[in-house]
Amino acid sequence: MAEVSDQLKRNISLAVPRSDDTTVKGKKIISFPFQDPLPFATRVLAKAFQTNANNIGTRLHNADGSEGGFEGSQELERRLLSMIAEILGAKSEEVDGFMTLGATASNLDGMQIGREKGRTPDKQCKNTTAIFGSFLTHYSIDRAAKTLNIAPNFDDTENDDGTGYYKLGTDGRGRVLVEQIEEKIERIAAEHPIVTHFIVVGNAGTTMLGSVDDIPQIDALITKLKARFPEKHFHFHVDAAFGAFVAPFLRDVPDIGFRNKNVGTVGVDIYKTLPGHVGSGALFVRRDLANVTRSSSEYVPIGGSISSVGSKPGAMAVACYAILRLLGKKGLQENAQRLMSIASFARDQLSELNLHLFPNDLPIIGVSGRFPVELLDYYIVHESTFPLNGRQPLREDSGFAHIWNVVAMPHIEKNILHLTADYRWVLHGRNSLWNID
Ligand SMILES: Cc1ncc(COP(=O)(O)O)c(C=O)c1O
């Protein structure tokens, strides 16, 4: 027992960063969204895990029937979902929703609903779906497109018959070009009658640049396309993994949620920008689409599940509920503003280095260029590529700029000072300030 206990203690604390020391094996975190979970919520989580509550099948609107014995955590999941729905601009009765294990799972379910809606049983197996996003859209959409047999090939996601996954260009800030969505859908609808289902993915925001697509403009486009092609099915999914708890509290970011009447599903993460626990996310879906993916099972006494996640920890629902109630709307507002002001601070510091910084809608700052190799041993940085004029889809292989990014979290204030000092040292061979503390 002592041996197991020692091993667990060692491994649990092995290289795990905390806000007051974000060094992992000598490297400081720059591009990783994490915060320490609220200590109270961690205590609640630990306590709730002492029983093995299972929220299988729990959703916002099935109060009358869930797996017996876990009513406490199931009620808190429904209350939590109702609060988040409101943040996303929906009245609780307008949408359904359920917790997932994170935005990857939420995106998969969103894509499945888009693929299945209005589908007749005889067409279940045939691929008749095309997905549209930007080249900055998160790779979980690639994975969903592959899993759902919409774009079975990771390397070339556009199929000859018009189905597949189309990664469109963005403007210079990283927002998808809405005119490209329009052109592509019009062309595919005209040339490929086999394509009956069109799914548009809106980013709120992108993993690398923190850019938020113009969701209201896409919404208006979908209204237009629905009138033009009444026989087709259109689905609008918003990936709000990063933005769900920030964008709604910022005046300069247009609405990302259900006030846009064509938005059918919104995926969120509860831990990225909040002091929550990894493994907590949710999907919200308009009421009329909620049962599109429902599976029934006699032994689950809830009339089946509408989610691809089966058993899920009731304890996580309890902890997330605690976090949202403790923060309240005012706390969420303050959290969003705090992250944005940390981002401004990071921008100011980086600007002094004469780097090209992409404008950011959310607290993620994309920096043009390669991260200096001399510093790779000291910082954890995510790098990617970006078309130079921002207008080409990724698959055109000329004119790319490299980018790396800073995800503005509380620990970044200190790390960015280290980084800018070291950057100067790399540039000018002077002033390394590792002793900046
Ligand atoms: C925009 C976006 N969507 C989805 C995801 C996937 O989230 P998770 O890792 O919680 O599944 C991420 C993760 O970084 C993301 O940035």
Short mmCIF file of C-alpha atoms and ligand atoms in Angstrom, two decimals:
data_model
loop_
_atom_site.label_atom_id
_atom_site.label_comp_id
_atom_site.label_asym_id
_atom_site.label_seq_id
_atom_site.Cartn_x
_atom_site.Cartn_y
_atom_site.Cartn_z
CA MET A 1 0.00 0.00 0.00
CA ALA A 2 2.77 2.40 0.99
CA GLU A 3 4.55 1.65 -2.27
CA VAL A 4 1.43 2.38 -4.35
CA SER A 5 0.76 5.51 -2.35
CA ASP A 6 4.34 6.77 -2.90
CA GLN A 7 4.12 6.05 -6.60
CA LEU A 8 0.80 7.89 -6.91
CA LYS A 9 2.08 10.91 -5.00
CA ARG A 10 5.17 11.05 -7.21
CA ASN A 11 3.23 10.75 -10.46
CA ILE A 12 0.41 13.12 -9.53
CA SER A 13 2.85 15.94 -8.94
CA LEU A 14 5.26 15.01 -11.74
CA ALA A 15 5.87 18.10 -13.87
CA VAL A 16 2.37 19.47 -13.28
CA PRO A 17 2.34 23.25 -13.66
CA ARG A 18 0.51 25.49 -11.22
CA SER A 19 -0.28 29.16 -11.62
CA ASP A 20 2.51 30.17 -9.25
CA ASP A 21 5.06 27.99 -11.06
CA THR A 22 4.31 27.26 -14.67
CA THR A 23 7.62 25.64 -15.40
CA VAL A 24 7.44 22.14 -16.83
CA LYS A 25 10.80 20.40 -17.08
CA GLY A 26 12.52 23.77 -17.21
CA LYS A 27 10.15 25.19 -19.84
CA LYS A 28 7.71 28.01 -19.20
CA ILE A 29 4.21 27.71 -20.63
CA ILE A 30 3.30 30.30 -23.26
CA SER A 31 0.64 28.67 -25.46
CA PHE A 32 -1.34 26.45 -23.15
CA PRO A 33 -4.78 27.38 -21.79
CA PHE A 34 -4.84 26.36 -18.19
CA GLN A 35 -5.74 27.82 -14.84
CA ASP A 36 -5.68 26.26 -11.39
CA PRO A 37 -9.17 24.97 -10.66
CA LEU A 38 -10.98 26.83 -7.89
CA PRO A 39 -9.88 25.06 -4.68
CA PHE A 40 -13.46 24.95 -3.43
CA ALA A 41 -14.61 23.26 -6.66
CA THR A 42 -11.77 20.72 -6.34
CA ARG A 43 -12.91 19.87 -2.82
CA VAL A 44 -16.49 19.53 -4.10
CA LEU A 45 -15.28 17.31 -6.95
CA ALA A 46 -13.32 15.08 -4.59
CA LYS A 47 -16.30 14.83 -2.26
CA ALA A 48 -18.75 14.11 -5.07
CA PHE A 49 -16.43 11.40 -6.44
CA GLN A 50 -16.79 9.54 -3.15
CA THR A 51 -20.06 8.27 -4.50
CA ASN A 52 -20.12 6.99 -8.05
CA ALA A 53 -22.87 9.18 -9.44
CA ASN A 54 -23.51 8.52 -13.11
CA ASN A 55 -25.24 11.19 -15.20
CA ILE A 56 -25.72 8.88 -18.18
CA GLY A 57 -28.36 10.33 -20.48
CA THR A 58 -28.87 13.45 -18.37
CA ARG A 59 -29.82 16.44 -20.47
CA LEU A 60 -31.37 19.82 -19.88
CA HIS A 61 -34.90 18.62 -20.54
CA ASN A 62 -35.35 15.15 -19.12
CA ALA A 63 -36.04 15.96 -15.49
CA ASP A 64 -38.72 13.29 -15.33
CA GLY A 65 -36.51 10.36 -16.13
CA SER A 66 -32.81 9.70 -15.51
CA GLU A 67 -30.82 6.77 -14.24
CA GLY A 68 -32.21 6.15 -10.75
CA GLY A 69 -30.24 6.97 -7.61
CA PHE A 70 -28.25 9.93 -8.90
CA GLU A 71 -30.94 12.60 -8.90
CA GLY A 72 -28.79 15.09 -6.96
CA SER A 73 -25.98 15.40 -9.49
CA GLN A 74 -28.42 15.12 -12.40
CA GLU A 75 -30.40 18.06 -11.13
CA LEU A 76 -27.19 20.09 -10.81
CA GLU A 77 -26.21 19.20 -14.40
CA ARG A 78 -29.57 20.53 -15.61
CA ARG A 79 -29.17 23.71 -13.55
CA LEU A 80 -25.65 24.17 -14.88
CA LEU A 81 -26.80 23.68 -18.48
CA SER A 82 -29.59 26.17 -17.98
CA MET A 83 -27.10 28.81 -16.77
CA ILE A 84 -24.76 28.25 -19.72
CA ALA A 85 -27.69 28.31 -22.18
CA GLU A 86 -28.56 31.75 -20.87
CA ILE A 87 -24.96 32.93 -21.35
CA LEU A 88 -25.25 31.70 -24.95
CA GLY A 89 -28.33 33.83 -25.51
CA ALA A 90 -31.00 31.12 -25.26
CA LYS A 91 -33.97 30.79 -22.97
CA SER A 92 -33.75 27.45 -21.24
CA GLU A 93 -36.90 26.15 -22.99
CA GLU A 94 -35.48 26.96 -26.46
CA VAL A 95 -32.52 24.60 -26.30
CA ASP A 96 -31.55 21.21 -24.97
CA GLY A 97 -28.03 20.30 -23.92
CA PHE A 98 -25.82 17.81 -22.14
CA MET A 99 -22.38 17.67 -20.61
CA THR A 100 -19.56 16.10 -22.58
CA LEU A 101 -15.93 15.37 -21.76
CA GLY A 102 -14.75 18.43 -23.72
CA ALA A 103 -15.14 20.29 -27.00
CA THR A 104 -13.81 17.44 -29.17
CA ALA A 105 -16.79 15.35 -28.11
CA SER A 106 -19.15 18.34 -28.40
CA ASN A 107 -17.97 18.98 -31.96
CA LEU A 108 -18.50 15.33 -32.92
CA ASP A 109 -22.08 15.44 -31.67
CA GLY A 110 -22.69 18.79 -33.40
CA MET A 111 -21.48 17.35 -36.70
CA GLN A 112 -23.60 14.23 -36.27
CA ILE A 113 -26.74 16.28 -35.68
CA GLY A 114 -25.96 18.29 -38.84
CA ARG A 115 -25.48 15.11 -40.83
CA GLU A 116 -28.66 13.42 -39.55
CA LYS A 117 -31.24 16.21 -39.47
CA GLY A 118 -34.20 15.68 -41.75
CA ARG A 119 -32.68 12.45 -43.04
CA THR A 120 -34.91 9.64 -44.15
CA PRO A 121 -33.94 6.20 -42.85
CA ASP A 122 -33.12 4.85 -46.35
CA LYS A 123 -30.38 7.48 -46.76
CA GLN A 124 -28.70 6.79 -43.40
CA CYS A 125 -25.56 5.17 -44.77
CA LYS A 126 -24.87 7.23 -47.85
CA ASN A 127 -22.52 10.18 -47.50
CA THR A 128 -24.41 13.26 -48.71
CA THR A 129 -22.82 15.86 -46.43
CA ALA A 130 -20.37 18.71 -46.94
CA ILE A 131 -18.78 20.63 -44.04
CA PHE A 132 -17.40 24.18 -44.38
CA GLY A 133 -14.97 25.80 -41.96
CA SER A 134 -11.77 27.81 -42.22
CA PHE A 135 -8.25 26.43 -42.30
CA LEU A 136 -7.98 27.64 -38.71
CA THR A 137 -10.87 25.46 -37.54
CA HIS A 138 -9.83 22.99 -34.83
CA TYR A 139 -8.67 19.55 -35.91
CA SER A 140 -11.50 17.91 -33.95
CA ILE A 141 -13.74 18.78 -36.92
CA ASP A 142 -11.38 16.76 -39.18
CA ARG A 143 -11.72 13.91 -36.75
CA ALA A 144 -15.52 14.21 -36.64
CA ALA A 145 -15.69 14.36 -40.46
CA LYS A 146 -13.62 11.19 -40.64
CA THR A 147 -15.52 9.37 -37.90
CA LEU A 148 -18.85 10.22 -39.53
CA ASN A 149 -17.59 9.14 -42.94
CA ILE A 150 -18.06 12.64 -44.37
CA ALA A 151 -14.37 13.10 -45.21
CA PRO A 152 -12.72 9.72 -44.75
CA ASN A 153 -9.27 10.89 -45.85
CA PHE A 154 -7.35 13.18 -43.47
CA ASP A 155 -4.92 14.34 -46.17
CA ASP A 156 -7.47 15.30 -48.79
CA THR A 157 -10.80 16.10 -47.21
CA GLU A 158 -12.67 17.15 -50.38
CA ASN A 159 -14.33 14.25 -52.20
CA ASP A 160 -14.92 14.18 -55.97
CA ASP A 161 -18.69 13.94 -55.52
CA GLY A 162 -18.88 17.28 -53.66
CA THR A 163 -19.15 15.78 -50.18
CA GLY A 164 -16.30 16.24 -47.70
CA TYR A 165 -14.80 18.96 -45.57
CA TYR A 166 -13.88 22.33 -47.16
CA LYS A 167 -11.32 24.46 -45.32
CA LEU A 168 -11.78 28.00 -46.55
CA GLY A 169 -9.65 31.12 -46.37
CA THR A 170 -9.75 33.87 -43.78
CA ASP A 171 -9.12 37.58 -43.74
CA GLY A 172 -5.86 38.86 -42.31
CA ARG A 173 -7.27 38.62 -38.76
CA GLY A 174 -8.18 34.95 -39.10
CA ARG A 175 -11.95 35.29 -39.61
CA VAL A 176 -13.43 32.99 -42.24
CA LEU A 177 -14.28 34.68 -45.55
CA VAL A 178 -18.04 34.49 -45.65
CA GLU A 179 -18.08 35.11 -49.41
CA GLN A 180 -16.02 31.94 -49.85
CA ILE A 181 -18.62 29.94 -47.90
CA GLU A 182 -21.31 31.36 -50.17
CA GLU A 183 -19.40 30.67 -53.41
CA LYS A 184 -18.50 27.12 -52.39
CA ILE A 185 -22.00 26.16 -51.23
CA GLU A 186 -23.62 27.65 -54.33
CA ARG A 187 -21.22 25.78 -56.59
CA ILE A 188 -21.59 22.46 -54.80
CA ALA A 189 -25.39 22.78 -54.62
CA ALA A 190 -25.48 23.49 -58.36
CA GLU A 191 -22.96 20.86 -59.49
CA HIS A 192 -23.50 18.01 -57.04
CA PRO A 193 -27.15 17.14 -56.43
CA ILE A 194 -25.99 14.25 -54.23
CA VAL A 195 -25.02 16.75 -51.53
CA THR A 196 -28.15 17.35 -49.47
CA HIS A 197 -26.64 18.36 -46.12
CA PHE A 198 -24.48 21.48 -45.63
CA ILE A 199 -22.82 22.06 -42.27
CA VAL A 200 -21.10 25.38 -41.57
CA VAL A 201 -18.71 25.53 -38.61
CA GLY A 202 -18.23 28.97 -37.02
CA ASN A 203 -15.13 29.51 -34.89
CA ALA A 204 -15.54 31.34 -31.59
CA GLY A 205 -12.62 31.47 -31.54
CA THR A 206 -9.69 29.87 -33.29
CA THR A 207 -7.09 27.93 -31.34
CA MET A 208 -4.09 29.74 -32.87
CA LEU A 209 -5.27 33.35 -33.29
CA GLY A 210 -8.23 33.76 -30.94
CA SER A 211 -10.17 35.08 -33.93
CA VAL A 212 -13.98 34.91 -33.85
CA ASP A 213 -15.74 34.34 -37.17
CA ASP A 214 -18.53 36.76 -38.01
CA ILE A 215 -21.32 34.52 -36.75
CA PRO A 216 -24.16 37.03 -37.46
CA GLN A 217 -22.94 37.46 -41.04
CA ILE A 218 -22.79 33.68 -41.56
CA ASP A 219 -26.23 33.45 -39.99
CA ALA A 220 -27.60 35.95 -42.54
CA LEU A 221 -25.94 33.98 -45.35
CA ILE A 222 -27.61 30.76 -44.19
CA THR A 223 -31.01 32.47 -44.21
CA LYS A 224 -30.32 33.45 -47.82
CA LEU A 225 -29.10 29.97 -48.81
CA LYS A 226 -32.11 28.29 -47.19
CA ALA A 227 -34.42 30.44 -49.32
CA ARG A 228 -32.37 29.73 -52.44
CA PHE A 229 -32.10 25.94 -51.89
CA PRO A 230 -35.22 24.99 -49.94
CA GLU A 231 -34.73 21.28 -50.65
CA LYS A 232 -31.32 21.22 -48.90
CA HIS A 233 -30.57 20.93 -45.17
CA PHE A 234 -28.35 23.56 -43.58
CA HIS A 235 -26.81 23.24 -40.14
CA PHE A 236 -24.79 25.92 -38.35
CA HIS A 237 -22.50 24.69 -35.55
CA VAL A 238 -20.45 27.10 -33.43
CA ASP A 239 -17.25 25.81 -31.83
CA ALA A 240 -17.08 27.97 -28.71
CA ALA A 241 -14.51 25.79 -26.91
CA PHE A 242 -12.45 28.85 -26.07
CA GLY A 243 -14.97 31.67 -26.40
CA ALA A 244 -18.14 30.52 -24.63
CA PHE A 245 -17.31 32.21 -21.33
CA VAL A 246 -15.43 35.18 -22.76
CA ALA A 247 -17.04 36.39 -26.01
CA PRO A 248 -20.54 36.96 -24.53
CA PHE A 249 -18.98 39.37 -22.03
CA LEU A 250 -17.04 41.48 -24.55
CA ARG A 251 -18.67 44.46 -26.21
CA ASP A 252 -16.60 44.30 -29.40
CA VAL A 253 -17.35 40.65 -30.26
CA PRO A 254 -20.60 40.05 -32.17
CA ASP A 255 -23.06 37.52 -30.81
CA ILE A 256 -21.77 33.95 -31.05
CA GLY A 257 -24.82 32.13 -29.73
CA PHE A 258 -28.48 31.29 -30.19
CA ARG A 259 -29.69 34.85 -30.85
CA ASN A 260 -28.48 34.02 -34.36
CA LYS A 261 -31.53 32.13 -35.48
CA ASN A 262 -29.77 29.57 -37.71
CA VAL A 263 -27.29 28.49 -35.04
CA GLY A 264 -28.34 24.90 -34.36
CA THR A 265 -25.60 23.63 -32.03
CA VAL A 266 -22.91 25.24 -29.87
CA GLY A 267 -20.02 23.29 -28.34
CA VAL A 268 -18.29 24.64 -25.23
CA ASP A 269 -15.46 23.80 -22.86
CA ILE A 270 -15.98 24.65 -19.20
CA TYR A 271 -12.34 24.50 -18.18
CA LYS A 272 -10.32 26.44 -20.78
CA THR A 273 -11.04 30.02 -19.74
CA LEU A 274 -12.59 29.25 -16.35
CA PRO A 275 -10.88 27.90 -13.24
CA GLY A 276 -12.47 24.49 -13.86
CA HIS A 277 -11.31 20.91 -14.34
CA VAL A 278 -10.09 19.31 -17.57
CA GLY A 279 -12.69 16.93 -18.95
CA SER A 280 -15.71 19.22 -18.69
CA GLY A 281 -17.59 20.44 -21.75
CA ALA A 282 -21.12 20.63 -23.10
CA LEU A 283 -23.14 20.69 -26.29
CA PHE A 284 -26.26 22.81 -26.73
CA VAL A 285 -28.80 22.05 -29.41
CA ARG A 286 -32.05 23.72 -30.51
CA ARG A 287 -35.05 21.86 -29.09
CA ASP A 288 -36.36 20.79 -32.52
CA LEU A 289 -33.03 19.06 -33.30
CA ALA A 290 -32.50 17.49 -29.91
CA ASN A 291 -33.80 14.03 -30.74
CA VAL A 292 -32.18 13.71 -34.15
CA THR A 293 -29.37 11.55 -32.76
CA ARG A 294 -31.30 9.86 -29.99
CA SER A 295 -30.58 6.21 -29.43
CA SER A 296 -32.98 4.14 -27.37
CA SER A 297 -32.08 1.46 -24.92
CA GLU A 298 -34.36 -0.58 -22.76
CA TYR A 299 -31.96 -0.84 -19.91
CA VAL A 300 -31.33 2.93 -19.66
CA PRO A 301 -34.58 4.08 -18.08
CA ILE A 302 -34.46 7.49 -19.67
CA GLY A 303 -35.70 6.83 -23.15
CA GLY A 304 -32.21 6.68 -24.56
CA SER A 305 -29.35 9.16 -24.88
CA ILE A 306 -28.85 11.97 -27.41
CA SER A 307 -25.10 12.14 -26.83
CA SER A 308 -22.15 10.08 -28.02
CA VAL A 309 -20.92 10.07 -24.42
CA GLY A 310 -22.55 7.32 -22.37
CA SER A 311 -21.73 7.16 -18.69
CA LYS A 312 -20.34 10.45 -17.46
CA PRO A 313 -19.28 11.57 -14.00
CA GLY A 314 -21.99 13.22 -11.96
CA ALA A 315 -19.16 14.63 -9.83
CA MET A 316 -18.00 16.83 -12.72
CA ALA A 317 -21.49 18.31 -13.09
CA VAL A 318 -21.48 19.12 -9.37
CA ALA A 319 -18.06 20.82 -9.54
CA CYS A 320 -18.95 22.83 -12.67
CA TYR A 321 -22.19 23.95 -11.08
CA ALA A 322 -20.22 25.11 -8.02
CA ILE A 323 -17.82 27.11 -10.22
CA LEU A 324 -20.54 28.91 -12.15
CA ARG A 325 -22.56 29.68 -9.03
CA LEU A 326 -19.49 30.93 -7.16
CA LEU A 327 -18.40 33.18 -10.00
CA GLY A 328 -21.89 34.37 -10.90
CA LYS A 329 -22.45 36.66 -13.87
CA LYS A 330 -20.32 39.37 -12.31
CA GLY A 331 -17.43 36.95 -11.74
CA LEU A 332 -17.67 35.68 -15.31
CA GLN A 333 -17.61 39.24 -16.61
CA GLU A 334 -14.59 40.04 -14.45
CA ASN A 335 -12.83 36.85 -15.53
CA ALA A 336 -13.35 37.70 -19.23
CA GLN A 337 -12.10 41.24 -18.73
CA ARG A 338 -9.14 40.09 -16.70
CA LEU A 339 -8.06 37.65 -19.42
CA MET A 340 -8.43 40.40 -22.04
CA SER A 341 -6.36 42.81 -20.01
CA ILE A 342 -3.66 40.15 -19.55
CA ALA A 343 -3.75 39.79 -23.35
CA SER A 344 -3.29 43.57 -23.76
CA PHE A 345 -0.36 43.48 -21.37
CA ALA A 346 1.21 40.63 -23.36
CA ARG A 347 0.57 42.54 -26.62
CA ASP A 348 2.27 45.64 -25.23
CA GLN A 349 5.32 43.65 -24.19
CA LEU A 350 5.56 41.77 -27.49
CA SER A 351 5.02 44.96 -29.53
CA GLU A 352 8.25 46.36 -28.16
CA LEU A 353 10.06 43.55 -29.94
CA ASN A 354 8.75 44.77 -33.31
CA LEU A 355 7.02 41.48 -33.97
CA HIS A 356 4.00 41.30 -36.23
CA LEU A 357 1.05 40.46 -33.98
CA PHE A 358 -2.31 39.41 -35.37
CA PRO A 359 -5.28 41.35 -33.99
CA ASN A 360 -7.08 39.22 -31.42
CA ASP A 361 -10.80 38.99 -30.60
CA LEU A 362 -10.24 36.71 -27.60
CA PRO A 363 -7.27 36.42 -25.22
CA ILE A 364 -5.00 34.54 -27.65
CA ILE A 365 -2.32 36.46 -29.53
CA GLY A 366 -0.89 35.06 -32.75
CA VAL A 367 2.65 36.16 -33.58
CA SER A 368 3.94 36.04 -37.13
CA GLY A 369 7.28 34.32 -37.69
CA ARG A 370 9.16 31.38 -36.31
CA PHE A 371 9.76 31.11 -32.60
CA PRO A 372 13.54 31.48 -32.08
CA VAL A 373 15.21 28.06 -31.97
CA GLU A 374 17.51 29.31 -29.23
CA LEU A 375 14.47 29.61 -26.93
CA LEU A 376 12.72 26.34 -27.71
CA ASP A 377 14.42 24.63 -24.77
CA TYR A 378 13.00 27.21 -22.38
CA TYR A 379 9.40 27.77 -23.46
CA ILE A 380 6.40 25.62 -24.36
CA VAL A 381 5.06 27.28 -27.49
CA HIS A 382 2.56 26.09 -30.10
CA GLU A 383 3.52 26.83 -33.71
CA SER A 384 1.51 26.61 -36.92
CA THR A 385 1.39 28.05 -40.44
CA PHE A 386 -0.79 30.81 -41.89
CA PRO A 387 -1.18 31.98 -45.50
CA LEU A 388 0.63 35.27 -45.98
CA ASN A 389 -2.32 37.25 -47.33
CA GLY A 390 -4.74 35.35 -45.14
CA ARG A 391 -7.00 34.65 -48.09
CA GLN A 392 -5.88 31.30 -49.37
CA PRO A 393 -7.18 28.02 -48.14
CA LEU A 394 -4.43 26.05 -46.42
CA ARG A 395 -4.06 23.51 -49.20
CA GLU A 396 -2.49 26.06 -51.55
CA ASP A 397 1.08 25.49 -50.57
CA SER A 398 2.71 28.79 -51.42
CA GLY A 399 3.11 31.94 -49.39
CA PHE A 400 2.88 30.68 -45.85
CA ALA A 401 3.92 32.51 -42.73
CA HIS A 402 4.80 30.69 -39.56
CA ILE A 403 2.92 31.67 -36.45
CA TRP A 404 3.22 30.93 -32.76
CA ASN A 405 0.90 32.13 -30.08
CA VAL A 406 0.45 33.35 -26.55
CA VAL A 407 -2.62 32.14 -24.69
CA ALA A 408 -3.32 34.87 -22.15
CA MET A 409 -3.91 33.19 -18.83
CA PRO A 410 -3.02 34.53 -15.37
CA HIS A 411 0.46 32.92 -15.38
CA ILE A 412 1.36 34.64 -18.64
CA GLU A 413 2.01 38.00 -17.01
CA LYS A 414 5.23 36.71 -15.49
CA ASN A 415 6.19 34.34 -18.31
CA ILE A 416 5.86 37.03 -20.96
CA LEU A 417 8.37 39.22 -19.13
CA HIS A 418 10.85 36.34 -19.15
CA LEU A 419 10.14 35.67 -22.79
CA THR A 420 10.52 39.25 -23.99
CA ALA A 421 13.74 39.62 -22.03
CA ASP A 422 15.14 36.45 -23.56
CA TYR A 423 13.91 37.45 -26.99
CA ARG A 424 15.93 40.66 -26.74
CA TRP A 425 18.93 38.61 -25.71
CA VAL A 426 18.49 36.45 -28.80
CA LEU A 427 18.05 39.52 -31.01
CA HIS A 428 20.82 41.63 -29.58
CA GLY A 429 22.95 39.27 -27.53
CA ARG A 430 22.25 41.12 -24.28
CA ASN A 431 19.97 41.51 -21.26
CA SER A 432 18.93 37.97 -20.53
CA LEU A 433 16.66 38.47 -17.54
CA TRP A 434 16.06 35.01 -16.17
CA ASN A 435 16.57 36.60 -12.76
CA ILE A 436 13.64 38.94 -13.40
CA ASP A 437 11.70 37.72 -10.30
C1 LIG B 1 -11.34 25.79 -30.94
C2 LIG B 1 -11.20 24.47 -30.23
N1 LIG B 1 -12.13 23.52 -30.41
C3 LIG B 1 -12.05 22.33 -29.82
C4 LIG B 1 -11.00 22.03 -28.98
C5 LIG B 1 -10.94 20.67 -28.31
O1 LIG B 1 -11.16 20.80 -26.94
P1 LIG B 1 -10.91 19.58 -25.93
O2 LIG B 1 -9.43 19.39 -25.89
O3 LIG B 1 -11.49 20.06 -24.64
O4 LIG B 1 -11.62 18.40 -26.44
C6 LIG B 1 -10.00 22.99 -28.77
C7 LIG B 1 -8.85 22.68 -27.92
O5 LIG B 1 -7.87 23.37 -27.87
C8 LIG B 1 -10.11 24.25 -29.40
O6 LIG B 1 -9.18 25.19 -29.23
#
